[in-house]
Coordinates of C-alpha atoms in Angstrom, one line a residue:
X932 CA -27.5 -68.7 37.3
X933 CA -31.0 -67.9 39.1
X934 CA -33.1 -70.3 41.4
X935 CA -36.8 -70.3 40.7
X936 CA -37.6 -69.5 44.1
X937 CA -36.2 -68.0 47.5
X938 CA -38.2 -70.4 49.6
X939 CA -35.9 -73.5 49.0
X940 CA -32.0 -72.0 47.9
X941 CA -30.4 -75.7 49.0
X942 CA -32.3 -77.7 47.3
X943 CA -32.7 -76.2 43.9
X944 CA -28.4 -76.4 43.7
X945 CA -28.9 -80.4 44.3
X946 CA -27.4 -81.0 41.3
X947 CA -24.0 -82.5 40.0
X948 CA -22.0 -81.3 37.2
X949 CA -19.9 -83.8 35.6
X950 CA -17.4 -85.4 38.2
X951 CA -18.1 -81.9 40.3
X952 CA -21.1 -82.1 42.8
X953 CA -21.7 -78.6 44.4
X954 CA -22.2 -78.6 48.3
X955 CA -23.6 -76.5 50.3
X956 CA -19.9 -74.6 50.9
X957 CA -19.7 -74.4 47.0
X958 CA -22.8 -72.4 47.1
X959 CA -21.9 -69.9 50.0
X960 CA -18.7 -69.5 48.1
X961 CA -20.7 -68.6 45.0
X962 CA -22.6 -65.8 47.3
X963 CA -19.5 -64.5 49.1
X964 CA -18.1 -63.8 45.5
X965 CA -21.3 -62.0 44.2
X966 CA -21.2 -59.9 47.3
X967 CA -17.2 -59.0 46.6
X968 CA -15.5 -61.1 43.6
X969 CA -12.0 -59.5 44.6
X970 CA -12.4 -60.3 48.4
X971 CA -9.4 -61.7 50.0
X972 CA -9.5 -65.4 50.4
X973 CA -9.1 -65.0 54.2
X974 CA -12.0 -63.2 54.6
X975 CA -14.1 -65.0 52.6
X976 CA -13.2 -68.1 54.7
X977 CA -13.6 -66.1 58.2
X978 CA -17.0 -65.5 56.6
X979 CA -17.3 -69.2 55.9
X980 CA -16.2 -70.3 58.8
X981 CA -13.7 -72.9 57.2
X982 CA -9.5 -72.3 56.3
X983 CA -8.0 -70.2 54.2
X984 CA -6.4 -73.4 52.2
X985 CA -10.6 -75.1 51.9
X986 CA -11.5 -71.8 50.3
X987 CA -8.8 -71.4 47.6
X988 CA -8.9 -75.2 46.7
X989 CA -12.9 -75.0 46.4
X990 CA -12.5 -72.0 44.2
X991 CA -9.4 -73.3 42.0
X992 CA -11.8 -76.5 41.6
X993 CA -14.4 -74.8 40.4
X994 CA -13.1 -72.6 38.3
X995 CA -10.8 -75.1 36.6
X996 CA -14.0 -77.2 35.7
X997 CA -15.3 -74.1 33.9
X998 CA -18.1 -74.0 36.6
X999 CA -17.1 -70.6 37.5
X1000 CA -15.5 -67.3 36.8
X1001 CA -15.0 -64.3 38.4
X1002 CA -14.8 -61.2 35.6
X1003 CA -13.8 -57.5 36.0
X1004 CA -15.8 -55.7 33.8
X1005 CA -16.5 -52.2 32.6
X1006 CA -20.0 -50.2 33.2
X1007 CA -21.2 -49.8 29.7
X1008 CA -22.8 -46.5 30.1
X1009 CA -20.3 -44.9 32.7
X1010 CA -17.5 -45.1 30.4
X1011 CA -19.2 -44.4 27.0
X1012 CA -19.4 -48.0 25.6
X1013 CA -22.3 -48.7 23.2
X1014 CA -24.4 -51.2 24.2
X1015 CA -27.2 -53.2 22.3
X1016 CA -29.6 -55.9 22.3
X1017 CA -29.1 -57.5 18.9
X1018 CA -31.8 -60.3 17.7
X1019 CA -30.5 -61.6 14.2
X1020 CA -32.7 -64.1 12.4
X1021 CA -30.6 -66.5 9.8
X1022 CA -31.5 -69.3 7.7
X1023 CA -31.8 -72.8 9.9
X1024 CA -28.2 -74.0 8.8
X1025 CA -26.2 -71.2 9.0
X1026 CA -27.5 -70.1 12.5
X1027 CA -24.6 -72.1 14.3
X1028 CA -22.2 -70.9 12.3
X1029 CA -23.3 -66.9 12.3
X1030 CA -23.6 -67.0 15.9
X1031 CA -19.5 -69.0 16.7
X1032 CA -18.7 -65.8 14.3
X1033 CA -20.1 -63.1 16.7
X1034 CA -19.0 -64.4 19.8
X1035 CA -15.5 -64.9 18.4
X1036 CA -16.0 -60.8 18.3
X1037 CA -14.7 -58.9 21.4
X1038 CA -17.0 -56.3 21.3
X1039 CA -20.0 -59.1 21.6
X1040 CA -20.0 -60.4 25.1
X1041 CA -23.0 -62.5 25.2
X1042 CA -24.5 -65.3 22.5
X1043 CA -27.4 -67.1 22.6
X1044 CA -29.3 -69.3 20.0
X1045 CA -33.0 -69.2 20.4
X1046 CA -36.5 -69.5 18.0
X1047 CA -36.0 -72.9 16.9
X1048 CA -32.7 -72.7 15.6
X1049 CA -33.5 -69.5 13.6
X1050 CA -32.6 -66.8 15.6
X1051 CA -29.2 -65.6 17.4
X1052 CA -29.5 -62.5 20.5
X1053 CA -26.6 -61.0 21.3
X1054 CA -25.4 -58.2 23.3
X1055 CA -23.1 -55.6 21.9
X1056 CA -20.5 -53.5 23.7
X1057 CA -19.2 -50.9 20.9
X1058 CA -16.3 -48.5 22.3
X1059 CA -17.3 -46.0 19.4
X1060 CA -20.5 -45.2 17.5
X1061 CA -18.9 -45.8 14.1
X1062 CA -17.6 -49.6 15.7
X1063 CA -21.5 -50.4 16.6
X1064 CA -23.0 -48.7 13.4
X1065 CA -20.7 -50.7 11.2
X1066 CA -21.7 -54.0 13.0
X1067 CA -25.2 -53.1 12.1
X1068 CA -25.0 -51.6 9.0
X1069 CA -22.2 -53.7 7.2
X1070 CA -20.9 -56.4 8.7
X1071 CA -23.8 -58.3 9.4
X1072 CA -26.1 -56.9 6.4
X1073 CA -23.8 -58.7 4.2
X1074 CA -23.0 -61.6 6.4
X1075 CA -24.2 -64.6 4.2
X1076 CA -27.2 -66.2 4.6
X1077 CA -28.6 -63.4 7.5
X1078 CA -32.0 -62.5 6.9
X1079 CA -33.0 -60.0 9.2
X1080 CA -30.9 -57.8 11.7
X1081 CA -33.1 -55.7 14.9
X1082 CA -31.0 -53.9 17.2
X1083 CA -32.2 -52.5 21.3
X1084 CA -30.4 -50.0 22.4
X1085 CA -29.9 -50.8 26.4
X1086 CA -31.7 -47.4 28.4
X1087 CA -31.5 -48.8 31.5
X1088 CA -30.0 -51.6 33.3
X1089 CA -32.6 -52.6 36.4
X1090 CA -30.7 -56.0 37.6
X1091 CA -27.3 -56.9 36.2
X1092 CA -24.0 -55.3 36.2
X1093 CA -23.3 -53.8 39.5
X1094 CA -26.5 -54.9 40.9
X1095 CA -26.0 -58.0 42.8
X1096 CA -28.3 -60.8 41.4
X1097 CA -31.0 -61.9 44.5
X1098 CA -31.8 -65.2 43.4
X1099 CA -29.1 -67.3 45.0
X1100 CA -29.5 -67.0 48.7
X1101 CA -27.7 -69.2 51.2
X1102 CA -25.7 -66.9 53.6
X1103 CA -27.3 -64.8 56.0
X1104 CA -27.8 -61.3 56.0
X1105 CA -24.8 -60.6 58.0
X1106 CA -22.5 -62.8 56.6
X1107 CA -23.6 -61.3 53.2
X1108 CA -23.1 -57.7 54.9
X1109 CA -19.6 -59.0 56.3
X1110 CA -18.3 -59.3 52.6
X1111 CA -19.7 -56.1 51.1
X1112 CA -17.2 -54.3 49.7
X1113 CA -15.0 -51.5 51.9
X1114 CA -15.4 -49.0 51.4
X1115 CA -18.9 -49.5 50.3
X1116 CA -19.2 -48.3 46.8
X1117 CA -21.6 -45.1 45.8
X1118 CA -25.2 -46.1 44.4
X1119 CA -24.8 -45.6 40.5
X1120 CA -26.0 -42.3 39.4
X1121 CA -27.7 -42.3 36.3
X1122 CA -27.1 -39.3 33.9
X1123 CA -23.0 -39.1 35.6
X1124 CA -20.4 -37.8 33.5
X1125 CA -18.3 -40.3 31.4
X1126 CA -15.4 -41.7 32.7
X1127 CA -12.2 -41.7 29.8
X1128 CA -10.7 -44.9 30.1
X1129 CA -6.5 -44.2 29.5
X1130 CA -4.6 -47.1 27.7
X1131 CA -3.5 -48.5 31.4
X1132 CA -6.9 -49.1 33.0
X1133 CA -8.1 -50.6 29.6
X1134 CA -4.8 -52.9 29.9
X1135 CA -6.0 -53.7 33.5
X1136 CA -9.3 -54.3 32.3
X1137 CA -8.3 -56.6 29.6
X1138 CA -6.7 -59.0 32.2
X1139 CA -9.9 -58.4 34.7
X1140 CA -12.1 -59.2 31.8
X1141 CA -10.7 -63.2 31.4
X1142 CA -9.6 -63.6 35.8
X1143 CA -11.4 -60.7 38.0
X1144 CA -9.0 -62.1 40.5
X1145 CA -5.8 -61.9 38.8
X1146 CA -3.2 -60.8 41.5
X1147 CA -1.7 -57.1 41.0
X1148 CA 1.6 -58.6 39.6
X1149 CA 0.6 -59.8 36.4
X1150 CA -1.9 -56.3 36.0
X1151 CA 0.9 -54.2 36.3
X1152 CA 3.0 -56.0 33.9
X1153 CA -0.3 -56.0 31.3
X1154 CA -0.8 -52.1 32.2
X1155 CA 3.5 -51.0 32.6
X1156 CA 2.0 -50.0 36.1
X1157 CA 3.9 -50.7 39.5
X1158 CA 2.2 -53.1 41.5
X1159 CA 1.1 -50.3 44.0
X1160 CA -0.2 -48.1 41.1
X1161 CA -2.2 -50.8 39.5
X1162 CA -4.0 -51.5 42.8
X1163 CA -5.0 -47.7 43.8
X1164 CA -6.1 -47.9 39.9
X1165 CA -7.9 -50.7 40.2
X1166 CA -9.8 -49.2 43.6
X1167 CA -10.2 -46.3 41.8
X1168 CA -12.4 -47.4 39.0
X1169 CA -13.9 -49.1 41.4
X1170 CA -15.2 -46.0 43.6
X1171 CA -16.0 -44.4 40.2
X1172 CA -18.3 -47.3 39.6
X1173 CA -16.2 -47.4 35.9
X1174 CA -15.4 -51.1 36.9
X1175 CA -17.4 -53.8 38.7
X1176 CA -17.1 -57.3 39.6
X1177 CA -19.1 -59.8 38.2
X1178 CA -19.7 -63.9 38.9
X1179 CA -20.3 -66.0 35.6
X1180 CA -22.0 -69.7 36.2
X1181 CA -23.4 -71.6 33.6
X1182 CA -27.2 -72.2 34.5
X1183 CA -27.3 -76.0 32.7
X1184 CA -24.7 -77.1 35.1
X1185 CA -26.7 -76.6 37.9
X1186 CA -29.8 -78.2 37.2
X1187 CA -31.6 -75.1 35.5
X1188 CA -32.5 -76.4 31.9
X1189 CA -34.9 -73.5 30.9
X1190 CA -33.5 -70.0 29.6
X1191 CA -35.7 -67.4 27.9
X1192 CA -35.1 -64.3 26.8
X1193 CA -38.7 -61.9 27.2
X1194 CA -39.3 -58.9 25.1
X1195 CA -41.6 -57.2 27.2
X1196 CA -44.1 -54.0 26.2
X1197 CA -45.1 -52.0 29.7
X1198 CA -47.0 -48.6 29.5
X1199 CA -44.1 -46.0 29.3
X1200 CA -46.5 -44.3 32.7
X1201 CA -45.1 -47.6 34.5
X1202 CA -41.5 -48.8 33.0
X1203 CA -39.9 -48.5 35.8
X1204 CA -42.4 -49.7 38.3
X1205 CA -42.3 -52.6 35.5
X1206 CA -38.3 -52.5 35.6
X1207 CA -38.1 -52.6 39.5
X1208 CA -40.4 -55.4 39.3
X1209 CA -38.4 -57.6 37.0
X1210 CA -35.1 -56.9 39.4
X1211 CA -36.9 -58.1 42.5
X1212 CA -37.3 -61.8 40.8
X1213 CA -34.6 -64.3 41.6
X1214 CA -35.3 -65.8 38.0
X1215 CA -34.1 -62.3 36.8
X1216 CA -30.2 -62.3 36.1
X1217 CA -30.3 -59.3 33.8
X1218 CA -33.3 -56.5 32.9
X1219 CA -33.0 -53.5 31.0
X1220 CA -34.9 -51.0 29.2
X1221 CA -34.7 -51.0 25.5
X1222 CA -35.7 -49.3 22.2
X1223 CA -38.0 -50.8 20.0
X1224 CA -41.2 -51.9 19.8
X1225 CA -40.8 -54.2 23.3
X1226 CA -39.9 -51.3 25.9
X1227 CA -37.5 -54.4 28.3
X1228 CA -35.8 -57.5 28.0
X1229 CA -35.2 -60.3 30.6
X1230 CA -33.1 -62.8 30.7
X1231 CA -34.9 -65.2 32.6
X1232 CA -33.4 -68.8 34.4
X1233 CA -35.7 -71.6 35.5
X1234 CA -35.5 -75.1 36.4
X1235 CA -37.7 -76.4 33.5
X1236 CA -40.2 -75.4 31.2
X1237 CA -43.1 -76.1 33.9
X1238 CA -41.3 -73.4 36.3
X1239 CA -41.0 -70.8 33.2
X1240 CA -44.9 -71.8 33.1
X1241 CA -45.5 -71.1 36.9
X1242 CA -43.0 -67.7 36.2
X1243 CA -44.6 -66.5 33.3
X1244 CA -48.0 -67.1 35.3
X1245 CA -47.5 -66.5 38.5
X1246 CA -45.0 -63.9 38.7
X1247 CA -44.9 -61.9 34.9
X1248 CA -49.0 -62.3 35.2
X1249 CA -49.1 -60.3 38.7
X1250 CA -47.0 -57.1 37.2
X1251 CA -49.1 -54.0 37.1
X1252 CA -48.3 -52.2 33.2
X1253 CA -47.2 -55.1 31.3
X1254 CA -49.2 -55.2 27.9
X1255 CA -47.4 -58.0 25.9
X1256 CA -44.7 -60.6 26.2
X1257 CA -42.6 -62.5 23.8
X1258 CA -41.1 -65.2 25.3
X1259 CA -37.7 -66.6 23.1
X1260 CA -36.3 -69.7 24.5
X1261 CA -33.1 -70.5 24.6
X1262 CA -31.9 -73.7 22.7
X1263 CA -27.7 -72.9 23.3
X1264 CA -25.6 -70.8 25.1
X1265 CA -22.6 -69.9 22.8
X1266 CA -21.2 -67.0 24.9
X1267 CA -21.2 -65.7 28.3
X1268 CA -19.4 -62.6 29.5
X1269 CA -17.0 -62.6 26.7
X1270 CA -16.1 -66.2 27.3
X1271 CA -17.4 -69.4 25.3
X1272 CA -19.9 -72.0 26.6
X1273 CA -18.5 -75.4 25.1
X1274 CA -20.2 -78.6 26.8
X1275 CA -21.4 -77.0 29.7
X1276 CA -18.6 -75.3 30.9
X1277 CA -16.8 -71.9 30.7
X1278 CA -13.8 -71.4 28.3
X1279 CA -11.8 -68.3 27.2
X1280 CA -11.5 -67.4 23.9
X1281 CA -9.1 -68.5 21.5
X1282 CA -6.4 -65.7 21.0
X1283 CA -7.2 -63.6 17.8
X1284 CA -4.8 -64.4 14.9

């Protein structure tokens, strides 16, 4: 879901997807819903300069054909959630099978299958201590034919979440401002008290999690809210930065065939110089700092292995503080933002038994 570089947005989305080519409108409607994934339709087309009725069919089109969805999700560390970096190492024929068992998991929202077939990394969201500990310290300990388990506990997020993602860059800077949120939403403040999620909002968020834009009907049936209480609750979390809106795409379908994870080791004196850094790269979707003998992660997008080179050269090679990378490419996606990756496209997940 990140271009390799700013200098050429158009023509790095010149790709088709199946029966679905992407146009240049596709892509502005991708950016409008970064900037605000709950905007009104009509604004977003006012935006767009095209009707109301070209906007909802282009985003019913897409997100039918799995090439896009727009999810409501909660900020891990804002309402208490544990979150992790997971890499689990497995014998070569059990890998697939290991890793379609943790992203059948809800608490798991991202799978990926990297090392040569060898290795799953995964991302944890645990509502309780004893939910993540047991994950580490039973489930997958005994989970057959799992040979080692490493878990990162996520510091701090740099890009990802509530940051908006820089790399795709086709509308202009007012258009972009047009569609920012009203009223704007408060910077996140690191260290802020917890928010207490009450059965209702995590209803609401239950829905928001599968269709960010599911209309305030069906959330207040979910939640036993009236339609007028479920949207002040929904704005709500929102202006306590407990809930944010997020845009899921699946990199392959656009042309982008080289995914890496990097474990990164900066000198503590400069993490967040090093942090900042990584945020400010439109191959950057998600950075964090982490535990462990690596101080950050990256996810990191490009359009092929000879772009990761030019990245990994160009752009990780000019950071002041970085002492080693690993770099982990990624063979398969199995799981994006709590939903599944099957042929290239987004699907939600089977409902538990």
């Amino acid at each position: 879901m990140t271009t390799p570089t700013r200098a050429n947005p158009a023509s790095a989305f010149a790709s088709t997807s199946g029966s679905v080519q992407l146009d240049e409108l596709d892509r502005g409607l991708m950016q409008a819903l970064m900037a605000d994934g709950r905007a009104p339709f009509s604004r977003i087309a006012e935006v767009l300069e095209v009707s109301d009725q070209t906007v909802v069919r282009r985003y019913r089109r897409l997100r039918t054909s799995g090439l896009l969805r727009v999810v409501g999700l909660p900020l891990g560390n804002r309402v208490g959630l544990f979150e992790s970096w997971l890499r689990v190492q497995c014998a070569p024929d059990a890998a697939l099978a290991v890793a379609g068992a943790l992203a059948r998991r809800p608490d798991i929202s991202w799978v990926k299958l990297g090392s040569g077939g060898t290795e799953i990394n995964c991302l944890t969201k645990a509502r309780t201590r004893q939910d993540r500990d047991g994950l580490l310290l039973d489930k997958l300990p005994r989970t057959r034919r799992v040979t080692g388990v490493s878990a990162h506990t996520i510091l701090r997020v740099y890009i990802g979440g509530p940051s908006q993602w820089c790399g795709l860059d086709v509308l202009r800077p007012d258009q972009v401002a047009a569609l920012a949120p009203w009223p704007q939403r408060p910077p996140v403040v690191h260290g802020q008290e917890r928010y207490t999620l009450d059965e209702a909002e995590l209803a609401l968020l239950a829905v928001l999690g599968q269709d960010g834009r599911a209309g305030y009907p069906e959330l207040a049936r979910a939640s036993g809210l009236s339609e007028s209480t479920a949207r002040r609750r929904v704005d709500r979390l929102r202006e306590l930065r407990a809930l944010y809106f997020d845009v899921e795409l699946v990199p392959s379908t656009l042309g982008f065939e080289a995914e890496a994870t990097l474990m990164l080791t900066a000198a503590p004196a400069r993490l967040a110089e090093v942090g900042a850094a990584l945020a400010g790269h439109p191959e950057v979707p998600f950075a964090a700092a982490v535990t462990g003998t690596a101080n950050l992660m990256a996810a990191v997008v490009c359009r092929d292995t000879d772009a990761l080179y030019t990245y990994m050269t160009e752009r990780i090679g000019a950071v002041p503080g970085i002492q080693h990378v690993e770099v982990i490419p990624t063979l398969r996606n199995i799981k994006r933002a709590g939903m599944l990756v099957e042929g290239g496209r987004l699907v939600d997940l089977p409902p538990a038994p």
